[in-house]
Short mmCIF file of C-alpha atoms in Angstrom, two decimals:
data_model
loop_
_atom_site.label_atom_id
_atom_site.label_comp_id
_atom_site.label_asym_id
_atom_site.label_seq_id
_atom_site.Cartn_x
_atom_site.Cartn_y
_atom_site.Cartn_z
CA UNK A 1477 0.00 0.00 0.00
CA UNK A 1478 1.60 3.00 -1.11
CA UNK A 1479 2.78 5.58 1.71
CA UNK A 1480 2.17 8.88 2.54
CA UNK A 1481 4.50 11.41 2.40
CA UNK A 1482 6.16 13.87 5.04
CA UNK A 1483 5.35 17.49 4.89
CA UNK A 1484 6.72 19.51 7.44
CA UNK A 1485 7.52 22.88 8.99
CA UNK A 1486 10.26 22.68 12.17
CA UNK A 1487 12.30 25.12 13.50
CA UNK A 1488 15.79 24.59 13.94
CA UNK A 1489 16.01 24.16 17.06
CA UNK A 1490 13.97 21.23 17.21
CA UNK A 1491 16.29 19.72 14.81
CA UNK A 1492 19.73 18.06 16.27
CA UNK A 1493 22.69 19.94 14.89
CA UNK A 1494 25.16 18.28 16.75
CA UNK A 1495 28.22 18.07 14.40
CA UNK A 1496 27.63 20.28 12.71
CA UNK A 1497 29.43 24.62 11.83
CA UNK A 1498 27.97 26.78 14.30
CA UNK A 1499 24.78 29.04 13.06
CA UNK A 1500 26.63 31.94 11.87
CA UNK A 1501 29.27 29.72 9.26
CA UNK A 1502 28.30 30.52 6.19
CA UNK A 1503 27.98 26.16 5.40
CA UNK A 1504 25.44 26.22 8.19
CA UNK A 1505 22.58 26.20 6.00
CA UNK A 1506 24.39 23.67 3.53
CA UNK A 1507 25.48 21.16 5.89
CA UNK A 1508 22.18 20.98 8.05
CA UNK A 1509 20.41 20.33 4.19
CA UNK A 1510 22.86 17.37 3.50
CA UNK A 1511 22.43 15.95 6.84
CA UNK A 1512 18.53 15.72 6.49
CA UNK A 1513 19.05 14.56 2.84
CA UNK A 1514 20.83 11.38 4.40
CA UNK A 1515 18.97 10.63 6.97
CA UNK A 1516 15.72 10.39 4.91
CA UNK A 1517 17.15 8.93 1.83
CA UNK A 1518 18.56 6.25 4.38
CA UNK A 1519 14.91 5.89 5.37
CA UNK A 1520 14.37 5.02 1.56
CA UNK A 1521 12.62 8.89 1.17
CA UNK A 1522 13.37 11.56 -1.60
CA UNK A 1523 13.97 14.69 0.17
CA UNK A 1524 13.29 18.17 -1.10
CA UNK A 1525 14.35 20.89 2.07
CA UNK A 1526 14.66 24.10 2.17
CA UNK A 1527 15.59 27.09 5.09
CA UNK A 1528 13.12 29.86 6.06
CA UNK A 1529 13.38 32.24 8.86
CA UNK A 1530 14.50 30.04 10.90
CA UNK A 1531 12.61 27.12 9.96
CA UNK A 1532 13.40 24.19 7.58
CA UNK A 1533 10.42 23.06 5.45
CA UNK A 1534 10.35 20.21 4.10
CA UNK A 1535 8.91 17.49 1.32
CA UNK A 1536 10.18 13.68 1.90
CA UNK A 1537 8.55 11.05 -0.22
CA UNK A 1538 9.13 7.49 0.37
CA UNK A 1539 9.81 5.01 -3.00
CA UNK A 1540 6.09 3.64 -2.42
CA UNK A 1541 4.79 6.75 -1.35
CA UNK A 1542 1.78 9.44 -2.79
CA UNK A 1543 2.84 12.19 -4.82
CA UNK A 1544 2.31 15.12 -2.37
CA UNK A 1545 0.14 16.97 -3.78
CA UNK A 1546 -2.36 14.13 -4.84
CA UNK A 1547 -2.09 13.08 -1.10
CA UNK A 1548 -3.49 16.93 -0.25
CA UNK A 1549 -5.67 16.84 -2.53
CA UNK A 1550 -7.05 13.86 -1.60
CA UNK A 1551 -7.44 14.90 1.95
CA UNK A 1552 -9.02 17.85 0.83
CA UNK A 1553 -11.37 16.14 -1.26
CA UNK A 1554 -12.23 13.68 2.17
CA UNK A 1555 -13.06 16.81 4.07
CA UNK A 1556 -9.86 16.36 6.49
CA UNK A 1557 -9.24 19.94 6.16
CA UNK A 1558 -7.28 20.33 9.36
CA UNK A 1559 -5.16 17.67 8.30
CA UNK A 1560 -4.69 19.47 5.22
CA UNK A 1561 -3.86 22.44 6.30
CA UNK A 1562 -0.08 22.27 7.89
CA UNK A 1563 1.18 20.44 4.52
CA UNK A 1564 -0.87 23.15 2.39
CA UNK A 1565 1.08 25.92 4.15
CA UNK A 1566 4.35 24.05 3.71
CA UNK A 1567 3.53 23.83 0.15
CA UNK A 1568 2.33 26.93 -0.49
CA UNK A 1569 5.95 28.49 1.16
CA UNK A 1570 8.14 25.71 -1.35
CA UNK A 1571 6.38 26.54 -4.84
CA UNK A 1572 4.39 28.87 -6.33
CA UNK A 1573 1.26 26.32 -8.33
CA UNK A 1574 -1.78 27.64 -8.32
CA UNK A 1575 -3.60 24.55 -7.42
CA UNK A 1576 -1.51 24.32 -4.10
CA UNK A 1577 -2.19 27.95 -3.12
CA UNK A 1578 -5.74 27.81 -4.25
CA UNK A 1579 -6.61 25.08 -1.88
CA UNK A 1580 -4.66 26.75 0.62
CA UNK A 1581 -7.03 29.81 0.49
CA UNK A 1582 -10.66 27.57 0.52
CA UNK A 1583 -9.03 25.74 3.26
CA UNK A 1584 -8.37 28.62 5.47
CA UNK A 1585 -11.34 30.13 4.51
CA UNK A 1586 -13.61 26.81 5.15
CA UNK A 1587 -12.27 27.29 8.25
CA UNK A 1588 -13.18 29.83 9.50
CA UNK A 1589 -9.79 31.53 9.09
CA UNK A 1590 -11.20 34.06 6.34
CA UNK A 1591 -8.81 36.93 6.47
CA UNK A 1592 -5.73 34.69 6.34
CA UNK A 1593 -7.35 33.14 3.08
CA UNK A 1594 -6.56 36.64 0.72
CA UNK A 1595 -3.20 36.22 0.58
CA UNK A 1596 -2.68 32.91 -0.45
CA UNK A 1597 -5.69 33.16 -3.05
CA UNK A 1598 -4.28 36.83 -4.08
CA UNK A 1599 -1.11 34.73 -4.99
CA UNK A 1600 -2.51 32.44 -7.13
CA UNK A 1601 -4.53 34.61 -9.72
CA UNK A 1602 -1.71 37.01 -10.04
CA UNK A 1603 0.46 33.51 -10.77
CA UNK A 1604 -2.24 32.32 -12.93
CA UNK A 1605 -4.91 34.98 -13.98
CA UNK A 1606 -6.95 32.40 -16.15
CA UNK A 1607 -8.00 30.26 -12.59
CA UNK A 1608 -11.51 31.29 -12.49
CA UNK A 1609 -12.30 29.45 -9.46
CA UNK A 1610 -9.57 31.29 -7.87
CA UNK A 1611 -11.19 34.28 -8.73
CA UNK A 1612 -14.41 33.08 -7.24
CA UNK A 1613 -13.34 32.39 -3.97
CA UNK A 1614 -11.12 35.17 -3.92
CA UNK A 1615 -14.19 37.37 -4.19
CA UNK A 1616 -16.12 35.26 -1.90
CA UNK A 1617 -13.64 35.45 0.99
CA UNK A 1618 -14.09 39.45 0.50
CA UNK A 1619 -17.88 39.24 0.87
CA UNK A 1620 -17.69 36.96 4.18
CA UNK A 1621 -15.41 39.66 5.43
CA UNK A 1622 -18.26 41.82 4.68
CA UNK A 1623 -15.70 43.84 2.00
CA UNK A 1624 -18.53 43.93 -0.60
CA UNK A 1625 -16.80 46.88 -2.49
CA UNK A 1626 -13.78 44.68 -2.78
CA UNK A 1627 -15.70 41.42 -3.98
CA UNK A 1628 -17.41 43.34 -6.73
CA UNK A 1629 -14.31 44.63 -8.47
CA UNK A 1630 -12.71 41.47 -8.03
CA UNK A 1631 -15.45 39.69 -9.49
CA UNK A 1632 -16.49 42.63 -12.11
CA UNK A 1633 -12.22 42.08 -13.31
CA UNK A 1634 -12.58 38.42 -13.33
CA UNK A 1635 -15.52 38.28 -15.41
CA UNK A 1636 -13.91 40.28 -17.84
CA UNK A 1637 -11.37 37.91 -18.20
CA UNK A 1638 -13.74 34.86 -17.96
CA UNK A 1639 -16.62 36.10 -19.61
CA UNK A 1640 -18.21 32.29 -20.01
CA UNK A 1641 -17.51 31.17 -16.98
CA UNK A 1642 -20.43 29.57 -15.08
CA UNK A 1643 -18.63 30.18 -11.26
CA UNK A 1644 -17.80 33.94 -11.40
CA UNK A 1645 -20.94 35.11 -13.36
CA UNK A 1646 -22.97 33.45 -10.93
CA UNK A 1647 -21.27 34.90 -7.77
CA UNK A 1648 -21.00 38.30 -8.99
CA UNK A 1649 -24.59 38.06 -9.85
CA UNK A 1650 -25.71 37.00 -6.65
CA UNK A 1651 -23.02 39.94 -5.49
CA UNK A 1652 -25.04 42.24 -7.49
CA UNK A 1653 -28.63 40.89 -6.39
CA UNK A 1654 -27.46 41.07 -2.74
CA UNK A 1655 -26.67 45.06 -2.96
CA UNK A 1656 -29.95 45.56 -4.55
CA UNK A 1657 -28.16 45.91 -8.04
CA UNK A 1658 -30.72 43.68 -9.67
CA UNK A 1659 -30.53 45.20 -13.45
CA UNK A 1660 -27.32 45.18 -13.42
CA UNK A 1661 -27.37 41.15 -11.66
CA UNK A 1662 -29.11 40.03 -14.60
CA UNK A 1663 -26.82 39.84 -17.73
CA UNK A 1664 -24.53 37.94 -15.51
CA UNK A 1665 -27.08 35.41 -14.40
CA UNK A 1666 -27.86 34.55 -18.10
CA UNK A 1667 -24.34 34.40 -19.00
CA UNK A 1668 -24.37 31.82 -16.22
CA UNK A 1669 -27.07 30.35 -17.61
CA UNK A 1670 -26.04 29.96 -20.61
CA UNK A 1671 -22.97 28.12 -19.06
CA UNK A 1672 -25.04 25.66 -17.56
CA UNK A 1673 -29.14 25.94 -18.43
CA UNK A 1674 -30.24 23.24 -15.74
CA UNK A 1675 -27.99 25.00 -13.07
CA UNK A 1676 -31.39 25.73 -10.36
CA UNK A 1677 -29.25 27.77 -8.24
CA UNK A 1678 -28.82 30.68 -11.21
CA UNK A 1679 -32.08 30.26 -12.09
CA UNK A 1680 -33.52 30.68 -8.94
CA UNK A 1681 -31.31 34.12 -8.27
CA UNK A 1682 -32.85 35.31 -12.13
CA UNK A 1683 -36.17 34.76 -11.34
CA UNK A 1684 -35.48 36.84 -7.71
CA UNK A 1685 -33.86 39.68 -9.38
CA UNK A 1686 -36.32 39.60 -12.54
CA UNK A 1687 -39.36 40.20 -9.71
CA UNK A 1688 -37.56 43.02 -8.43
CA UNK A 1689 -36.71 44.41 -11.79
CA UNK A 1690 -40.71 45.03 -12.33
CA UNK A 1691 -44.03 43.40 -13.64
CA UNK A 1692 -42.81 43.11 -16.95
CA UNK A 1693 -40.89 40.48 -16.03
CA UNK A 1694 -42.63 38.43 -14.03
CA UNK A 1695 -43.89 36.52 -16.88
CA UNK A 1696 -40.36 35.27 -17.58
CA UNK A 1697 -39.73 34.71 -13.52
CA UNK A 1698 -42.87 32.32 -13.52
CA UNK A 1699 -40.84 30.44 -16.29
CA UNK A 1700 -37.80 30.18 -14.19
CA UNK A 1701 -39.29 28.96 -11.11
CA UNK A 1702 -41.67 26.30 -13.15
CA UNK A 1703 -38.37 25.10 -14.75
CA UNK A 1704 -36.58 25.15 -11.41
CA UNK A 1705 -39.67 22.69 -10.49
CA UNK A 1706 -39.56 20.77 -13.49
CA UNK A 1707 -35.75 19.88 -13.25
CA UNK A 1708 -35.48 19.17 -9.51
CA UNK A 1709 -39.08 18.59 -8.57
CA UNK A 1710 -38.55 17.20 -4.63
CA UNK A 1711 -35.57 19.61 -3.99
CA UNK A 1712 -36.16 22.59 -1.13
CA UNK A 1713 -35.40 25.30 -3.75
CA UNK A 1714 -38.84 23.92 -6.34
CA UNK A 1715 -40.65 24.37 -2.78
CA UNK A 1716 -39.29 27.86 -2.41
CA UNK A 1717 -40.16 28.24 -6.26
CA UNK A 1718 -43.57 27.02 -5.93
CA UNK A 1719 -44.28 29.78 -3.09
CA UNK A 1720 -42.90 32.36 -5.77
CA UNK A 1721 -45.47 31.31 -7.95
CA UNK A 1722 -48.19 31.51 -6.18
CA UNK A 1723 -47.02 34.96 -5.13
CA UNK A 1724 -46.61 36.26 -8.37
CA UNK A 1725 -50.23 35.00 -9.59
CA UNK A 1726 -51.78 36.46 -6.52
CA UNK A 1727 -49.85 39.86 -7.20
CA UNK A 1728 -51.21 39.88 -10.94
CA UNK A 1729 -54.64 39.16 -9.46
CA UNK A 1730 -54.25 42.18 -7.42
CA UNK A 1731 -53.41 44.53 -9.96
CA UNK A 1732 -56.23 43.44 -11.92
CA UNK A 1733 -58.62 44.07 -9.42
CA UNK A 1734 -57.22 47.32 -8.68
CA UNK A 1735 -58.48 48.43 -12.80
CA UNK A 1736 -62.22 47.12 -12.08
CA UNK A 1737 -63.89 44.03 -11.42
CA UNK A 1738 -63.25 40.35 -13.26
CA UNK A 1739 -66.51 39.59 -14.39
CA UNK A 1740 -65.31 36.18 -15.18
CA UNK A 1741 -64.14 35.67 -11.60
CA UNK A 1742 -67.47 36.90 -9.95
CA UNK A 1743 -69.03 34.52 -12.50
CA UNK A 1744 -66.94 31.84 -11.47
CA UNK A 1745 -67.64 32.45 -7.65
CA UNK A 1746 -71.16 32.47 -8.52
CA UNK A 1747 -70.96 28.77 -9.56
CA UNK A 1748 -69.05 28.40 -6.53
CA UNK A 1749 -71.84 29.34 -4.02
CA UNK A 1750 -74.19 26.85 -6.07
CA UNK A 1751 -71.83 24.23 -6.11
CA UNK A 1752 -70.68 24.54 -2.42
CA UNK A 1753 -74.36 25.40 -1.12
CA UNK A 1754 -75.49 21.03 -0.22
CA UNK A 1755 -71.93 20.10 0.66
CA UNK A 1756 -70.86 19.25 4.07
CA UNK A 1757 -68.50 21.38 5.57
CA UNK A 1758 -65.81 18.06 5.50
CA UNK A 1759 -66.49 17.61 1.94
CA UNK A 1760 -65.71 21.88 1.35
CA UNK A 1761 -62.76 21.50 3.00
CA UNK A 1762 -61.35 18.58 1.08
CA UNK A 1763 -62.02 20.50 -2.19
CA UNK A 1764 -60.05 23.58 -0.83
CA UNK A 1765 -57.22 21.82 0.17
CA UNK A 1766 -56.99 20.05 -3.09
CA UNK A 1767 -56.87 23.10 -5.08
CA UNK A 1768 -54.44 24.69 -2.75
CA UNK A 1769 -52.33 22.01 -3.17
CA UNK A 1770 -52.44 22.30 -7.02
CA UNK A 1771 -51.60 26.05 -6.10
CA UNK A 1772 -48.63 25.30 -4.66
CA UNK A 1773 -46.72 24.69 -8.01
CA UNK A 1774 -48.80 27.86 -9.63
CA UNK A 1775 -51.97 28.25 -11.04
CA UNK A 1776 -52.08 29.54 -14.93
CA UNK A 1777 -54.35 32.80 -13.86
CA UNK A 1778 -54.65 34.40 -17.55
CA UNK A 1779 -54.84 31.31 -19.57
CA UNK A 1780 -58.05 29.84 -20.01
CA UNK A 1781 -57.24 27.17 -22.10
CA UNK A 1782 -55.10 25.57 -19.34
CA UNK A 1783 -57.30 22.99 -17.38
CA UNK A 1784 -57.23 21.37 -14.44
CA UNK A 1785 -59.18 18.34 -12.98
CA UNK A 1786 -59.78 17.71 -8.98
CA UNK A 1787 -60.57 13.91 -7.58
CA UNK A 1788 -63.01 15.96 -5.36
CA UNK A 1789 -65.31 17.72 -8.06
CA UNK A 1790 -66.37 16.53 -11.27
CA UNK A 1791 -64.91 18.28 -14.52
CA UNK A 1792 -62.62 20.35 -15.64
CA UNK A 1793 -61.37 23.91 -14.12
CA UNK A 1794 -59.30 26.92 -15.35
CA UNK A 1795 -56.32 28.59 -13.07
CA UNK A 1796 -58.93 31.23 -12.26
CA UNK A 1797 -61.93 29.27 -11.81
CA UNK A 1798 -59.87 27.25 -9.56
CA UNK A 1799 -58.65 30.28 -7.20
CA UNK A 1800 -62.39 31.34 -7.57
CA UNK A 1801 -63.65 28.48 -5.87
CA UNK A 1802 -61.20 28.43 -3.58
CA UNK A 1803 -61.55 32.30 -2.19
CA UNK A 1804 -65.19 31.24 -1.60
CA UNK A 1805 -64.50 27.89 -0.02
CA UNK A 1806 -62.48 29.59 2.49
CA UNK A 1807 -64.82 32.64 3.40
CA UNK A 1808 -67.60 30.00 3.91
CA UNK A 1809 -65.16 28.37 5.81
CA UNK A 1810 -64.39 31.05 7.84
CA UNK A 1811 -65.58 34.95 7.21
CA UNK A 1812 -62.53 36.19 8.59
CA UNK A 1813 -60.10 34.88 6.31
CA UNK A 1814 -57.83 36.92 4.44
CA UNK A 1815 -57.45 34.62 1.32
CA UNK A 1816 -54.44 36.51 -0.47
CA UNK A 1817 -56.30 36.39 -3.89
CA UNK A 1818 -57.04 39.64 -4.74
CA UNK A 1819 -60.35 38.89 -5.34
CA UNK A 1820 -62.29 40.87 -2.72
CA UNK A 1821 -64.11 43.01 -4.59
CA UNK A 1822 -65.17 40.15 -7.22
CA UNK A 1823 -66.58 37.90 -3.97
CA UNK A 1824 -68.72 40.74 -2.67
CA UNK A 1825 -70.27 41.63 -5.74
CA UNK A 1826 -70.83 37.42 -6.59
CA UNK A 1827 -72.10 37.44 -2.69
CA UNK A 1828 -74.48 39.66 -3.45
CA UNK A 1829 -75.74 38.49 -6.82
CA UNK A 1830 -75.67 35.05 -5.13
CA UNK A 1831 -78.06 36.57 -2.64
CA UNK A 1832 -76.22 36.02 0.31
#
């Protein structure tokens, strides 16, 4: 089984020197090199030392060993981060690859260590400026440090560079969304998009910032979330979508009412009175449930041609006949109910013509 290597830090004074020139020879440095040299390459190791401030660091790899690196990495990628870390830092202090010092910075910050995590991640895209994931975290660590100025022009440079990539689009977008910037969050979440068109967390964070933009988008939001829903149907986020829906098609409702009454909705809660009038109040409740459930992943309000069925009533239903039945259902439920459908005005005047 292959062995893992040795990646150290030690001062010199934990190391013996006996035999060897006094600190201040200028062979010090040499001789204490050699000497660790031997000792591991009698241990059957290939040594690679070097002296820092007063501290040798050091690589030693035995003939049936791990590479180094693909032994950090796979620590790393086993979430033994704090084992990780020492040989990281040793690494990162021998060589400049950006792989090394990227890991390095996610490390730190993963752990909590978020300040210390700039420099090493600094390092790395100035060694390799095309490391978009560098530039991602990089701008990351700044917004957990709460340096949202900072994370902005880092991410605003790297997506310059990176134009297509999936990682800093997406963060700088959410950046964007999070200051309140959501026009100018937008372009970035569809070049994200683009990147990856099944990605729910982008899609999600469009449809957020599209609301915000105005009603003219909300059309396009409702698409997002109902593809969110489509794609990962069971997952927290199509719950979260679902609510957005509903929220949207209540908020249209609204606005409608606002210009003058639905005639087709008061029509529709007309029926409703009839159809409710002999049922038990068991039976009404069952119905009202059912149709909130169908809410739940949205209700087409402006399309008539999209029907629905219920195992509770006979027939077939439009979006808005549906929300009709339910806004009455839940005032003969209970008067006091404010049913979030923006259909006030259209219930009083069906009440009325319903004679009740």
């Amino acid at each position: 089984m292959p062995q893992a290597p040795e990646i150290f830090k030690r001062s010199l004074d934990e190391i013996n020197l006996d035999g060897l020139p006094p600190r201040d020879d200028p062979g010090f440095e040499d001789a204490v090199l050699q000497r660790l040299t031997l000792q591991y390459a009698a241990k059957g190791y290939t040594g690679a030392f070097v002296i820092q401030n007063g501290h040798v660091l050091g690589v030693a790899v035995p003939q049936e060993g791990v590479e180094p690196k693909q032994y950090i990495l796979g620590l790393l990628e086993h979430r033994y981060l704090e084992e990780a870390l020492p040989a990281l830092e040793v690494m990162a202090e021998m060589t400049d690859d950006p792989e090394i010092l990227y890991n390095y910075g996610v490390c730190l910050s993963e752990m909590d260590r978020v300040t210390e995590s700039i420099a090493p991640l600094q390092a790395c895209v100035k060694e390799e400026p095309s490391y978009a994931h560098a530039h991602a975290a990089l701008g990351f660590s700044y917004i957990k440090l709460g340096q949202l100025d900072k994370a902005e022009s880092v991410l605003r440079d790297a997506a310059k560079r990176l134009p297509d990539d999936l990682w800093i689009n997406r963060n700088l977008a959410a950046l964007l969304a999070k200051r309140g910037k959501h026009q100018d969050a937008k372009p970035f979440f569809e070049r994200a998009l683009a990147a990856n068109p099944q990605d729910v967390a982008t899609l999600y964070g469009l449809a957020l910032s599209l609301e915000e933009i105005g009603p003219q988008n909300h059309e396009q939001a409702i698409g997002n979330y109902k593809r969110i829903i489509d794609l990962e149907p069971n997952s927290p986020i199509a719950i979260e979508a679902k609510k957005a829906i509903s929220r949207l098609a209540q908020g249209a409702m609204k606005e409608k009412a606002e210009g003058g009454l639905r005639m087709d909705a008061v029509m529709y809660m007309t029926g409703a009175f009839e159809t409710f009038a002999n049922m038990e109040q068991q039976e009404l409740a069952q119905v009202v449930f059912e149709i909130a459930k169908l809410g739940e992943s949205g209700l087409s309000i402006n399309d008539p041609d999209k029907r629905y069925t219920l195992k509770s009533l006979d027939g077939d239903f439009s979006g808005l006949q549906l929300l009709s039945m339910m806004h009455v259902g839940l005032k003969s439920i209970d008067p006091s109910l404010d049913t979030q459908s923006g259909l006030d005005a259209e219930y009083d005047a069906a009440k009325s013509m319903a004679g009740k």
